[in-house]
Amino acid sequence: MVNRKVKYMLVNDSAAAWCETAPYFLFSITGTKQELKEALYAKVVHQGHAALFLQDSEGDFADWDEPIALPTSGTVRVKVATDTHPAGLGDTIASDQQVALQLLANPVSQEPQGVADLEAFLFHASARLPVSVQPFQLIKSADPNLADALYLSGDCRIRRVVSAALLLSDTVLGTGGSTELDTTRWIMKFSEVLEALDSANPSGVQMLLQWNSSEKEVSYVVSKSASGKGAARVDTVASACRLSLLFGEDKVVGSRGLEEAWRDLQAKLASGFPALFYGQIPYLLVYAAAGVNIQFGRLLPLGQVERVGRVLNVTLLADRILLCCVLVNIVRLLVLWVKHAPEITDCVPFHKPMERPHGTRITLKGTSAVKEISDSQAFFAEFGHSFEAIQAAHLRAQSCHSLVHHSCVEEVEVRKRGPDGAHMTKLRVVMTRLGYTQASVGIVPEHVMQKATQACLLACACLHSAKPKAVCHCDVRFANVLWDPEPFLADLEFAHFSPWQVKQDFSLQDWDEGTLDDMGCYTPQSDTYQIGVMLLKSRHLSTDGLIFAQKLKSKTIKAVDAAEDPYLQTPIPMPGGGTHIH
């Protein structure tokens, strides 16, 4: 009897049915045992010695030459092996990586933008799929044109999960079933293609895709109950690096099943996803499945769900091939997103206060963030400003796209008393616009600095136009520019009415000898000056950028006018080619 693992070979026989779970081949019985053996050897795709193993009446596989009688009719189960290949089931890392390299060799540098672009990207089947000779022969006999979408490869996990997906039986597909489980069963079979590609990803970015329906392992819970009352969320979530990246809804077969799946997706994903955790990722991928049909789509940051491409019917071999090609391209896209996800994703806790300088703490609550200064009176005394100035700044910000937004700005009494026994007050700001920070100011490309500079100028121009007194931001620097993915200026807690008579020897971060005017006051021109200081910190400025930065530092131009400067409208070459235009 066979007591060792064997390497399963490929067989040139369009009539042989491959069973992925055993695995073995089924052959129709023709002639004697010796005649069948000779016919089988003629079909084996192998240049060296190959051994045949025949299943006996007890279900065990024995060497072919053992005295096992063939049935008089029907089929026989045969395993084909070779001792010239390593033992095991063929799950060698090298072979998986070689196949993954062929499929994922062309990395995505920029995600498709519109629905049409995404459809063209996902359904582009130029990458041939790694399937064995046997399903290739089956497909070629059904449709010769489909054979061009296939790549013939040696045995490995990727090849086997793709083969299994292409050769799904009616039982797995649930063509006669009427339960949601029938749909989920074949969905998870195709999900194995994603997992196999991920585990052998040659780019060095292993996403470690995880499937769950509760989003327990992610930083931010995107999906919600459709009713808003229960804990039920979408049926399927694929997450990587603590980010939910792919959502799916499975329904029973029926004429309205797919439409119901789309309605549930829209309801459960209506809150969208925040830039704080997802950075520059412009959309997430979704699918709706019902019975044997599946259609893909995308989720936009504000919660809109858009359908992408046609409905695929997995009972059709051509659509199963196309679905596998879509999964390959999904992996290529997810790799790009994981690379560019903000580092903050791994370290920001929810509903847990984070201590910041000057007695400040920030608590993230999903779609909002609460900033609190525990002793606001001491804070105002230290920095020479008032609650009224901060309140005025936030009120102006509500009408400006280049400033942070809020739902509450208040100063409240707390139970704790100060050292002198007087009641203490706490400044509390609830911010409803969240964003992420870019990389260090010194390394970001010039087109990013252009966008940040223009956003700061527009934000300051809005504050400077406040009535009856102009408001100055006073803390303009690149670290206070957030992105969602458009840039906006945050941290208004140092805002002052203009002019601010600054105490001698007082300074905030990035101030220098040119920040204040001759009278030692901080004015609207000081904000403009600080924007010039910020721009000059970039190591990648062009000559025009250097000239514009000096113009800002000259204090001869207002923020509102500087925001319209030709430099900010000039196309700047982007890394990897192309230009960026405001």
mmCIF file of C-alpha atoms in Angstrom, residues 224-493:
data_model
loop_
_atom_site.group_PDB
_atom_site.id
_atom_site.type_symbol
_atom_site.label_atom_id
_atom_site.label_comp_id
_atom_site.label_asym_id
_atom_site.label_seq_id
_atom_site.Cartn_x
_atom_site.Cartn_y
_atom_site.Cartn_z
ATOM 1 C CA LYS A 224 -22.848 48.843 9.932
ATOM 2 C CA SER A 225 -26.181 47.117 10.427
ATOM 3 C CA ALA A 226 -28.646 48.040 7.686
ATOM 4 C CA SER A 227 -31.267 48.840 10.332
ATOM 5 C CA GLY A 228 -28.820 50.632 12.585
ATOM 6 C CA LYS A 229 -30.019 48.547 15.558
ATOM 7 C CA GLY A 230 -28.277 45.182 15.422
ATOM 8 C CA ALA A 231 -24.679 44.029 15.106
ATOM 9 C CA ALA A 232 -25.160 42.448 11.665
ATOM 10 C CA ARG A 233 -22.879 43.848 9.004
ATOM 11 C CA VAL A 234 -21.909 42.796 5.491
ATOM 12 C CA ASP A 235 -21.604 39.060 4.887
ATOM 13 C CA THR A 236 -17.942 39.096 3.861
ATOM 14 C CA VAL A 237 -15.005 41.355 4.686
ATOM 15 C CA ALA A 238 -11.448 40.952 3.409
ATOM 16 C CA SER A 239 -9.004 42.865 5.581
ATOM 17 C CA ALA A 240 -5.266 43.432 5.514
ATOM 18 C CA CYS A 241 -2.966 45.567 7.674
ATOM 19 C CA ARG A 242 -5.923 46.360 9.956
ATOM 20 C CA LEU A 243 -7.867 47.853 7.039
ATOM 21 C CA SER A 244 -11.129 46.560 5.573
ATOM 22 C CA LEU A 245 -10.474 46.531 1.829
ATOM 23 C CA LEU A 246 -13.162 44.362 0.199
ATOM 24 C CA PHE A 247 -16.818 43.903 1.180
ATOM 25 C CA GLY A 248 -19.364 41.419 -0.123
ATOM 26 C CA GLU A 249 -23.036 40.651 0.302
ATOM 27 C CA ASP A 250 -24.412 37.163 -0.491
ATOM 28 C CA LYS A 251 -28.078 36.485 -1.253
ATOM 29 C CA VAL A 252 -30.245 33.584 -2.345
ATOM 30 C CA VAL A 253 -30.867 32.879 -5.992
ATOM 31 C CA GLY A 254 -33.795 34.804 -7.446
ATOM 32 C CA SER A 255 -34.734 37.519 -9.897
ATOM 33 C CA ARG A 256 -34.362 40.240 -7.229
ATOM 34 C CA GLY A 257 -31.546 38.625 -5.261
ATOM 35 C CA LEU A 258 -28.775 40.701 -6.794
ATOM 36 C CA GLU A 259 -30.706 43.954 -6.431
ATOM 37 C CA GLU A 260 -31.359 43.132 -2.787
ATOM 38 C CA ALA A 261 -27.641 42.530 -2.266
ATOM 39 C CA TRP A 262 -26.827 45.962 -3.719
ATOM 40 C CA ARG A 263 -29.443 47.634 -1.518
ATOM 41 C CA ASP A 264 -27.963 45.997 1.574
ATOM 42 C CA LEU A 265 -24.452 47.027 0.601
ATOM 43 C CA GLN A 266 -25.548 50.644 0.203
ATOM 44 C CA ALA A 267 -27.332 50.629 3.570
ATOM 45 C CA LYS A 268 -24.566 48.871 5.498
ATOM 46 C CA LEU A 269 -21.723 50.941 4.011
ATOM 47 C CA ALA A 270 -23.534 54.296 4.012
ATOM 48 C CA SER A 271 -21.126 55.889 6.500
ATOM 49 C CA GLY A 272 -18.195 55.497 4.110
ATOM 50 C CA PHE A 273 -14.615 55.361 5.374
ATOM 51 C CA PRO A 274 -12.388 58.094 6.865
ATOM 52 C CA ALA A 275 -9.186 59.408 5.321
ATOM 53 C CA LEU A 276 -7.594 59.323 8.761
ATOM 54 C CA PHE A 277 -7.214 55.557 8.404
ATOM 55 C CA TYR A 278 -7.372 55.066 4.635
ATOM 56 C CA GLY A 279 -5.191 57.963 3.527
ATOM 57 C CA GLN A 280 -5.125 58.440 -0.231
ATOM 58 C CA ILE A 281 -7.116 55.265 -0.999
ATOM 59 C CA PRO A 282 -9.885 56.751 -3.202
ATOM 60 C CA TYR A 283 -12.391 53.890 -2.937
ATOM 61 C CA LEU A 284 -12.827 50.344 -1.626
ATOM 62 C CA LEU A 285 -13.983 47.326 -3.613
ATOM 63 C CA VAL A 286 -17.324 45.580 -3.092
ATOM 64 C CA TYR A 287 -19.245 42.741 -4.674
ATOM 65 C CA ALA A 288 -22.882 41.634 -4.676
ATOM 66 C CA ALA A 289 -23.671 37.957 -5.265
ATOM 67 C CA ALA A 290 -26.937 36.058 -5.560
ATOM 68 C CA GLY A 291 -27.274 32.433 -6.589
ATOM 69 C CA VAL A 292 -24.733 31.974 -9.366
ATOM 70 C CA ASN A 293 -24.404 35.670 -10.265
ATOM 71 C CA ILE A 294 -21.820 38.166 -9.050
ATOM 72 C CA GLN A 295 -21.141 41.819 -9.841
ATOM 73 C CA PHE A 296 -18.374 44.100 -8.581
ATOM 74 C CA GLY A 297 -18.481 47.720 -7.504
ATOM 75 C CA ARG A 298 -16.728 50.349 -5.443
ATOM 76 C CA LEU A 299 -17.402 52.230 -2.200
ATOM 77 C CA LEU A 300 -16.513 55.939 -2.163
ATOM 78 C CA PRO A 301 -15.297 57.728 1.013
ATOM 79 C CA LEU A 302 -18.666 59.396 1.671
ATOM 80 C CA GLY A 303 -20.604 56.131 1.394
ATOM 81 C CA GLN A 304 -21.764 56.058 -2.241
ATOM 82 C CA VAL A 305 -21.754 52.584 -3.823
ATOM 83 C CA GLU A 306 -21.254 52.356 -7.601
ATOM 84 C CA ARG A 307 -21.509 49.226 -9.749
ATOM 85 C CA VAL A 308 -18.581 48.298 -11.990
ATOM 86 C CA GLY A 309 -18.813 45.989 -14.982
ATOM 87 C CA ARG A 310 -21.411 43.428 -16.018
ATOM 88 C CA VAL A 311 -22.973 40.600 -14.029
ATOM 89 C CA LEU A 312 -20.965 37.355 -14.200
ATOM 90 C CA ASN A 313 -22.666 33.940 -14.198
ATOM 91 C CA VAL A 314 -20.334 31.381 -12.655
ATOM 92 C CA THR A 315 -22.104 28.438 -14.292
ATOM 93 C CA LEU A 316 -20.482 29.706 -17.507
ATOM 94 C CA LEU A 317 -16.864 28.665 -17.894
ATOM 95 C CA ALA A 318 -15.985 31.915 -19.673
ATOM 96 C CA ASP A 319 -17.298 33.957 -16.739
ATOM 97 C CA ARG A 320 -15.389 31.809 -14.240
ATOM 98 C CA ILE A 321 -12.193 32.496 -16.157
ATOM 99 C CA LEU A 322 -13.003 36.211 -16.218
ATOM 100 C CA LEU A 323 -13.773 36.150 -12.498
ATOM 101 C CA CYS A 324 -10.352 34.657 -11.782
ATOM 102 C CA CYS A 325 -8.747 37.377 -13.914
ATOM 103 C CA VAL A 326 -10.673 39.999 -11.907
ATOM 104 C CA LEU A 327 -9.327 38.494 -8.674
ATOM 105 C CA VAL A 328 -5.759 38.723 -9.981
ATOM 106 C CA ASN A 329 -6.257 42.415 -10.738
ATOM 107 C CA ILE A 330 -7.895 42.978 -7.352
ATOM 108 C CA VAL A 331 -4.742 41.673 -5.671
ATOM 109 C CA ARG A 332 -2.634 44.049 -7.774
ATOM 110 C CA LEU A 333 -4.801 46.958 -6.629
ATOM 111 C CA LEU A 334 -4.827 45.928 -2.964
ATOM 112 C CA VAL A 335 -1.029 45.745 -2.946
ATOM 113 C CA LEU A 336 -0.894 49.388 -4.038
ATOM 114 C CA TRP A 337 -3.367 50.439 -1.335
ATOM 115 C CA VAL A 338 -1.532 48.619 1.434
ATOM 116 C CA LYS A 339 1.710 50.326 0.390
ATOM 117 C CA HIS A 340 0.166 53.789 0.638
ATOM 118 C CA ALA A 341 -2.014 53.309 3.718
ATOM 119 C CA PRO A 342 -1.113 55.777 6.485
ATOM 120 C CA GLU A 343 1.200 54.441 9.160
ATOM 121 C CA ILE A 344 -1.259 55.807 11.716
ATOM 122 C CA THR A 345 -3.525 52.839 10.999
ATOM 123 C CA ASP A 346 -1.396 50.601 13.203
ATOM 124 C CA CYS A 347 -1.162 52.823 16.242
ATOM 125 C CA VAL A 348 -4.277 54.990 16.691
ATOM 126 C CA PRO A 349 -6.741 53.620 19.262
ATOM 127 C CA PHE A 350 -10.475 54.267 19.261
ATOM 128 C CA HIS A 351 -12.246 55.795 22.267
ATOM 129 C CA LYS A 352 -8.949 55.997 24.153
ATOM 130 C CA PRO A 353 -7.552 59.475 24.920
ATOM 131 C CA MET A 354 -4.143 60.278 23.452
ATOM 132 C CA GLU A 355 -2.080 62.738 25.448
ATOM 133 C CA ARG A 356 -0.625 65.683 23.520
ATOM 134 C CA PRO A 357 1.512 68.700 24.555
ATOM 135 C CA HIS A 358 0.122 71.677 26.544
ATOM 136 C CA GLY A 359 -2.347 69.550 28.509
ATOM 137 C CA THR A 360 -4.209 68.513 25.351
ATOM 138 C CA ARG A 361 -5.777 65.126 24.754
ATOM 139 C CA ILE A 362 -7.460 63.788 21.604
ATOM 140 C CA THR A 363 -10.017 60.978 21.494
ATOM 141 C CA LEU A 364 -11.017 59.388 18.190
ATOM 142 C CA LYS A 365 -14.647 58.307 17.881
ATOM 143 C CA GLY A 366 -14.862 57.001 14.337
ATOM 144 C CA THR A 367 -16.358 59.868 12.336
ATOM 145 C CA SER A 368 -15.267 62.577 14.766
ATOM 146 C CA ALA A 369 -12.441 63.473 17.117
ATOM 147 C CA VAL A 370 -12.727 65.251 20.462
ATOM 148 C CA LYS A 371 -9.900 67.596 21.429
ATOM 149 C CA GLU A 372 -9.820 68.728 25.071
ATOM 150 C CA ILE A 373 -7.543 71.120 26.943
ATOM 151 C CA SER A 374 -7.949 70.255 30.601
ATOM 152 C CA ASP A 375 -7.166 73.704 32.086
ATOM 153 C CA SER A 376 -8.155 76.208 29.415
ATOM 154 C CA GLN A 377 -7.662 79.300 31.581
ATOM 155 C CA ALA A 378 -4.047 78.370 32.271
ATOM 156 C CA PHE A 379 -3.599 77.585 28.585
ATOM 157 C CA PHE A 380 -4.952 80.984 27.523
ATOM 158 C CA ALA A 381 -2.773 82.743 30.097
ATOM 159 C CA GLU A 382 0.351 80.952 28.853
ATOM 160 C CA PHE A 383 -0.215 81.801 25.204
ATOM 161 C CA GLY A 384 -1.925 85.175 25.586
ATOM 162 C CA HIS A 385 -5.210 84.500 23.793
ATOM 163 C CA SER A 386 -8.826 83.689 24.592
ATOM 164 C CA PHE A 387 -11.707 81.297 24.055
ATOM 165 C CA GLU A 388 -13.427 83.987 21.966
ATOM 166 C CA ALA A 389 -10.552 83.977 19.440
ATOM 167 C CA ILE A 390 -10.629 80.182 19.098
ATOM 168 C CA GLN A 391 -14.406 80.225 18.758
ATOM 169 C CA ALA A 392 -14.224 82.914 16.059
ATOM 170 C CA ALA A 393 -11.617 80.875 14.139
ATOM 171 C CA HIS A 394 -13.758 77.739 14.186
ATOM 172 C CA LEU A 395 -16.862 79.656 13.106
ATOM 173 C CA ARG A 396 -14.985 81.023 10.086
ATOM 174 C CA ALA A 397 -13.664 77.538 9.314
ATOM 175 C CA GLN A 398 -17.153 76.119 8.848
ATOM 176 C CA SER A 399 -17.521 77.937 5.512
ATOM 177 C CA CYS A 400 -14.014 77.153 4.210
ATOM 178 C CA HIS A 401 -13.058 73.944 2.428
ATOM 179 C CA SER A 402 -9.401 74.486 3.358
ATOM 180 C CA LEU A 403 -9.984 74.465 7.127
ATOM 181 C CA VAL A 404 -10.961 71.850 9.700
ATOM 182 C CA HIS A 405 -14.694 71.600 10.516
ATOM 183 C CA HIS A 406 -16.384 71.116 13.879
ATOM 184 C CA SER A 407 -19.737 70.365 15.470
ATOM 185 C CA CYS A 408 -18.984 71.825 18.879
ATOM 186 C CA VAL A 409 -16.631 74.425 20.421
ATOM 187 C CA GLU A 410 -17.241 75.054 24.101
ATOM 188 C CA GLU A 411 -15.608 75.964 27.382
ATOM 189 C CA VAL A 412 -17.123 74.072 30.304
ATOM 190 C CA GLU A 413 -16.535 73.920 34.018
ATOM 191 C CA VAL A 414 -15.074 70.747 35.491
ATOM 192 C CA ARG A 415 -15.334 69.395 39.026
ATOM 193 C CA LYS A 416 -11.645 69.667 39.615
ATOM 194 C CA ARG A 417 -10.452 72.943 41.165
ATOM 195 C CA GLY A 418 -7.255 74.806 40.459
ATOM 196 C CA PRO A 419 -4.366 75.348 42.930
ATOM 197 C CA ASP A 420 -6.038 78.536 44.210
ATOM 198 C CA GLY A 421 -9.345 76.754 44.801
ATOM 199 C CA ALA A 422 -11.085 78.410 41.858
ATOM 200 C CA HIS A 423 -13.247 76.430 39.438
ATOM 201 C CA MET A 424 -11.338 75.114 36.403
ATOM 202 C CA THR A 425 -12.650 75.216 32.853
ATOM 203 C CA LYS A 426 -11.991 72.823 29.988
ATOM 204 C CA LEU A 427 -11.852 73.705 26.288
ATOM 205 C CA ARG A 428 -13.660 71.063 24.226
ATOM 206 C CA VAL A 429 -13.712 70.936 20.412
ATOM 207 C CA VAL A 430 -15.482 68.171 18.455
ATOM 208 C CA MET A 431 -13.930 67.952 14.990
ATOM 209 C CA THR A 432 -15.998 66.365 12.245
ATOM 210 C CA ARG A 433 -13.416 66.528 9.466
ATOM 211 C CA LEU A 434 -10.596 64.037 9.987
ATOM 212 C CA GLY A 435 -7.482 63.554 7.924
ATOM 213 C CA TYR A 436 -4.016 62.051 7.838
ATOM 214 C CA THR A 437 -0.585 63.655 7.734
ATOM 215 C CA GLN A 438 1.800 63.323 4.814
ATOM 216 C CA ALA A 439 5.432 62.284 5.068
ATOM 217 C CA SER A 440 8.102 64.645 6.355
ATOM 218 C CA VAL A 441 7.981 68.061 4.701
ATOM 219 C CA GLY A 442 11.511 67.636 3.423
ATOM 220 C CA ILE A 443 10.825 64.594 1.258
ATOM 221 C CA VAL A 444 7.386 65.201 -0.253
ATOM 222 C CA PRO A 445 7.419 66.132 -3.963
ATOM 223 C CA GLU A 446 6.852 69.696 -5.099
ATOM 224 C CA HIS A 447 3.320 69.161 -6.420
ATOM 225 C CA VAL A 448 2.290 68.048 -2.901
ATOM 226 C CA MET A 449 3.874 71.167 -1.421
ATOM 227 C CA GLN A 450 1.987 73.269 -3.962
ATOM 228 C CA LYS A 451 -1.349 71.831 -2.828
ATOM 229 C CA ALA A 452 -0.485 72.257 0.844
ATOM 230 C CA THR A 453 0.688 75.838 0.283
ATOM 231 C CA GLN A 454 -2.438 76.857 -1.584
ATOM 232 C CA ALA A 455 -4.690 75.258 1.048
ATOM 233 C CA CYS A 456 -2.880 77.158 3.821
ATOM 234 C CA LEU A 457 -3.179 80.439 1.913
ATOM 235 C CA LEU A 458 -6.909 79.963 1.308
ATOM 236 C CA ALA A 459 -7.431 78.956 4.952
ATOM 237 C CA CYS A 460 -5.565 81.992 6.284
ATOM 238 C CA ALA A 461 -7.323 84.316 3.834
ATOM 239 C CA CYS A 462 -10.632 83.103 5.275
ATOM 240 C CA LEU A 463 -9.486 83.740 8.863
ATOM 241 C CA HIS A 464 -8.018 87.136 7.990
ATOM 242 C CA SER A 465 -11.373 88.286 6.575
ATOM 243 C CA ALA A 466 -13.213 87.671 9.862
ATOM 244 C CA LYS A 467 -15.256 90.642 11.237
ATOM 245 C CA PRO A 468 -15.059 92.739 13.339
ATOM 246 C CA LYS A 469 -11.488 91.526 14.005
ATOM 247 C CA ALA A 470 -9.183 89.565 11.755
ATOM 248 C CA VAL A 471 -8.109 86.185 13.121
ATOM 249 C CA CYS A 472 -4.604 84.766 12.661
ATOM 250 C CA HIS A 473 -3.837 81.042 12.711
ATOM 251 C CA CYS A 474 -0.380 81.560 14.286
ATOM 252 C CA ASP A 475 0.738 77.917 13.963
ATOM 253 C CA VAL A 476 0.967 77.302 10.215
ATOM 254 C CA ARG A 477 3.325 74.422 9.477
ATOM 255 C CA PHE A 478 3.268 71.270 7.391
ATOM 256 C CA ALA A 479 2.494 69.012 10.380
ATOM 257 C CA ASN A 480 -0.805 70.881 10.830
ATOM 258 C CA VAL A 481 -1.893 70.224 7.233
ATOM 259 C CA LEU A 482 -4.191 67.202 7.081
ATOM 260 C CA TRP A 483 -5.465 65.365 3.996
ATOM 261 C CA ASP A 484 -8.803 63.675 3.251
ATOM 262 C CA PRO A 485 -7.356 63.307 0.505
ATOM 263 C CA GLU A 486 -7.490 67.066 -0.207
ATOM 264 C CA PRO A 487 -5.358 69.226 2.104
ATOM 265 C CA PHE A 488 -6.849 71.379 4.853
ATOM 266 C CA LEU A 489 -5.389 73.352 7.764
ATOM 267 C CA ALA A 490 -6.155 72.141 11.296
ATOM 268 C CA ASP A 491 -5.161 72.982 14.892
ATOM 269 C CA LEU A 492 -6.883 76.318 15.504
ATOM 270 C CA GLU A 493 -6.179 76.284 19.255
#
